[in-house]
Amino acid sequence: QPRNHPAHPIRMYTQLCGFLSTLPTASVKHRGPLNFRPHYGYETDVREGEVVTEVVVPPHPTRCGASYQKYLPRTADDYATVSVAVLVGLSEDGSVCQDVRIALGAVGTTVIRATEAEAALKGQPFTDEAVRAVAALVPAAVDPLSDYRGSAEYKRDMSEVWTRRALIDARERARQSLQ
């Protein structure tokens, strides 16, 4: 789908921040996982003499769901005004959020993990009220810049809206895996 074309580096980076925590690397002195966390622009934790040897996205276990949502004011090839990647894991009965990762793009100088929002939802009943409360924490985590796609205030507000949509979509996908 052109809407989610994987070749765009920022789209991929937002999704990877939502779904990964380490990357395998190899060097003469170092071999092992690399912490995968957002940096400004295209910087990484790769040290001189090291190279990322592979990117492994593990398959989602049962009772997990993922969603990538973005708002584009113009065309599918435009940069997102706001983007959100969410991965959730549910309890056996699908009522409790056992694990969650929320990564946001285009609302700061790098991809942002909404760790406070994640902590607020983890281990809690995964209700619509909980989703609204957790999404309301996201604007405090982002630091958007005003540009022709929207003001910083608008992007902050939209980060809450799109996080809520992504959480609901990921929850429903996870619940479908229970059936």
Coordinates of C-alpha atoms in Angstrom, one line a residue:
Q1 CA 0.0 0.0 0.0
P2 CA 1.4 3.4 -0.9
R3 CA 0.0 4.8 2.4
N4 CA 2.4 2.6 4.5
H5 CA 5.2 2.3 2.0
P6 CA 8.1 0.9 4.0
A7 CA 10.9 2.5 2.1
H8 CA 10.6 5.8 3.9
P9 CA 13.3 5.9 6.7
I10 CA 11.3 7.9 9.2
R11 CA 8.2 5.6 8.8
M12 CA 10.4 2.6 9.3
Y13 CA 12.2 4.1 12.2
T14 CA 8.9 5.0 14.0
Q15 CA 7.7 1.5 13.5
L16 CA 10.9 -0.1 14.6
C17 CA 11.0 2.0 17.8
G18 CA 7.6 0.8 18.5
F19 CA 8.4 -2.9 17.9
L20 CA 12.1 -3.4 18.8
S21 CA 14.5 -2.8 21.7
T22 CA 17.8 -4.2 20.3
L23 CA 19.6 -4.7 17.0
P24 CA 22.4 -7.3 16.4
T25 CA 25.8 -5.8 15.6
A26 CA 29.2 -7.1 14.8
S27 CA 32.7 -5.6 15.1
V28 CA 36.2 -6.6 15.8
K29 CA 35.8 -5.8 19.5
H30 CA 32.0 -6.0 20.0
R31 CA 29.5 -8.5 19.1
G32 CA 26.0 -8.4 20.5
P33 CA 22.8 -6.5 20.7
L34 CA 22.7 -2.8 20.3
N35 CA 20.2 -0.7 22.2
F36 CA 17.7 0.6 19.7
R37 CA 16.6 4.0 20.8
P38 CA 15.8 7.2 18.9
H39 CA 18.4 9.7 18.1
Y40 CA 18.4 13.0 16.4
G41 CA 18.3 12.6 12.6
Y42 CA 20.1 9.5 11.4
E43 CA 22.5 9.0 14.3
T44 CA 22.7 5.6 16.0
D45 CA 24.5 3.9 18.8
V46 CA 26.7 2.1 16.3
R47 CA 30.3 2.8 17.3
E48 CA 33.3 3.3 14.9
G49 CA 34.2 0.0 13.4
E50 CA 30.8 -1.6 14.0
V51 CA 28.1 -2.3 11.5
V52 CA 24.5 -3.4 12.0
T53 CA 24.5 -6.9 10.6
E54 CA 20.7 -7.5 10.6
V55 CA 17.4 -6.2 11.8
V56 CA 15.3 -8.9 13.3
V57 CA 11.6 -8.1 13.9
P58 CA 10.4 -11.1 15.9
P59 CA 7.0 -12.4 15.1
H60 CA 4.3 -11.2 17.4
P61 CA 3.3 -13.8 20.0
T62 CA -0.4 -14.7 20.2
R63 CA -2.6 -12.1 21.9
C64 CA -0.5 -9.2 20.4
G65 CA -1.6 -6.6 18.0
A66 CA 0.2 -3.8 16.2
S67 CA -1.0 -0.6 14.5
Y68 CA 0.7 2.2 12.6
Q69 CA -1.4 5.3 12.1
K70 CA -0.4 8.6 10.5
Y71 CA -2.0 11.8 9.5
L72 CA -1.1 13.1 6.0
P73 CA -2.7 16.4 5.0
R74 CA -1.7 16.1 1.3
T75 CA -0.6 12.9 -0.5
A76 CA 0.6 9.5 0.5
D77 CA 4.2 10.4 -0.3
D78 CA 4.1 13.5 2.0
Y79 CA 5.7 13.5 5.4
A80 CA 3.3 12.8 8.2
T81 CA 2.1 15.6 10.4
V82 CA 1.8 13.0 13.2
S83 CA 2.5 9.2 13.2
V84 CA 2.1 6.6 15.9
A85 CA 3.3 3.0 16.1
V86 CA 1.7 0.8 18.8
L87 CA 2.3 -2.8 19.9
V88 CA 0.1 -4.3 22.6
G89 CA 0.0 -7.6 24.3
L90 CA -3.2 -8.8 26.1
S91 CA -4.0 -11.2 28.9
E92 CA -5.4 -14.6 28.1
D93 CA -8.9 -13.3 28.3
G94 CA -8.1 -10.2 26.3
S95 CA -9.2 -7.8 29.1
V96 CA -5.9 -6.6 30.5
C97 CA -3.0 -4.9 28.7
Q98 CA 0.1 -7.0 29.6
D99 CA 2.6 -5.1 27.5
V100 CA 2.6 -1.9 25.3
R101 CA 5.0 0.1 23.3
I102 CA 4.0 3.5 21.9
A103 CA 6.3 5.4 19.4
L104 CA 5.5 8.7 17.8
G105 CA 7.0 10.3 14.8
A106 CA 6.9 13.9 13.4
V107 CA 6.3 15.3 16.8
G108 CA 9.8 16.0 17.8
T109 CA 13.3 16.1 16.4
T110 CA 13.4 12.3 16.6
V111 CA 11.0 9.5 17.2
I112 CA 9.6 9.6 20.7
R113 CA 8.6 6.7 23.0
A114 CA 5.7 7.6 25.2
T115 CA 7.1 5.7 28.2
E116 CA 4.8 7.3 30.8
A117 CA 1.8 6.4 28.8
E118 CA 3.0 2.9 28.4
A119 CA 3.6 2.5 32.1
A120 CA 0.1 3.8 32.8
L121 CA -1.6 1.2 30.6
K122 CA 0.6 -1.8 31.4
G123 CA -1.2 -4.3 33.7
Q124 CA -4.5 -2.3 33.6
P125 CA -7.9 -3.3 32.2
F126 CA -7.8 -2.4 28.5
T127 CA -11.0 -0.4 28.4
D128 CA -12.0 2.6 26.2
E129 CA -11.7 4.8 29.3
A130 CA -8.1 3.5 29.9
V131 CA -7.2 4.2 26.3
R132 CA -8.6 7.8 26.6
A133 CA -6.7 8.4 29.8
V134 CA -3.4 7.0 28.4
A135 CA -3.7 8.9 25.2
A136 CA -4.2 12.1 27.2
L137 CA -0.7 11.6 28.7
V138 CA 1.0 11.6 25.2
P139 CA 0.9 15.4 24.5
A140 CA 3.2 16.0 27.5
A141 CA 5.8 13.5 26.0
V142 CA 6.1 15.1 22.6
D143 CA 8.0 18.2 21.6
P144 CA 6.7 19.1 18.1
L145 CA 8.0 22.0 15.9
S146 CA 5.7 24.3 14.0
D147 CA 5.9 24.1 10.3
Y148 CA 3.7 24.2 7.2
R149 CA 2.0 21.0 8.3
G150 CA 0.7 22.5 11.5
S151 CA 1.5 24.4 14.6
A152 CA 3.2 22.7 17.5
E153 CA 0.0 23.0 19.5
Y154 CA -2.0 21.3 16.7
K155 CA 0.5 18.5 16.4
R156 CA 0.5 18.0 20.2
D157 CA -3.3 17.7 20.2
M158 CA -3.2 15.3 17.2
S159 CA -0.7 13.1 19.0
E160 CA -3.4 12.3 21.5
V161 CA -6.0 11.6 18.8
W162 CA -3.8 9.4 16.7
T163 CA -2.4 7.5 19.8
R164 CA -6.0 6.7 20.8
R165 CA -6.8 5.5 17.4
A166 CA -3.7 3.3 17.2
L167 CA -4.3 1.8 20.6
I168 CA -7.8 0.9 19.8
D169 CA -6.8 -0.6 16.5
A170 CA -3.9 -2.6 18.0
R171 CA -6.2 -3.8 20.8
E172 CA -8.8 -5.0 18.3
R173 CA -6.1 -6.8 16.2
A174 CA -4.8 -8.5 19.4
R175 CA -8.4 -9.6 20.4
Q176 CA -8.9 -11.0 16.9
S177 CA -5.9 -13.3 17.5
L178 CA -7.7 -14.7 20.5
Q179 CA -10.5 -16.2 18.3

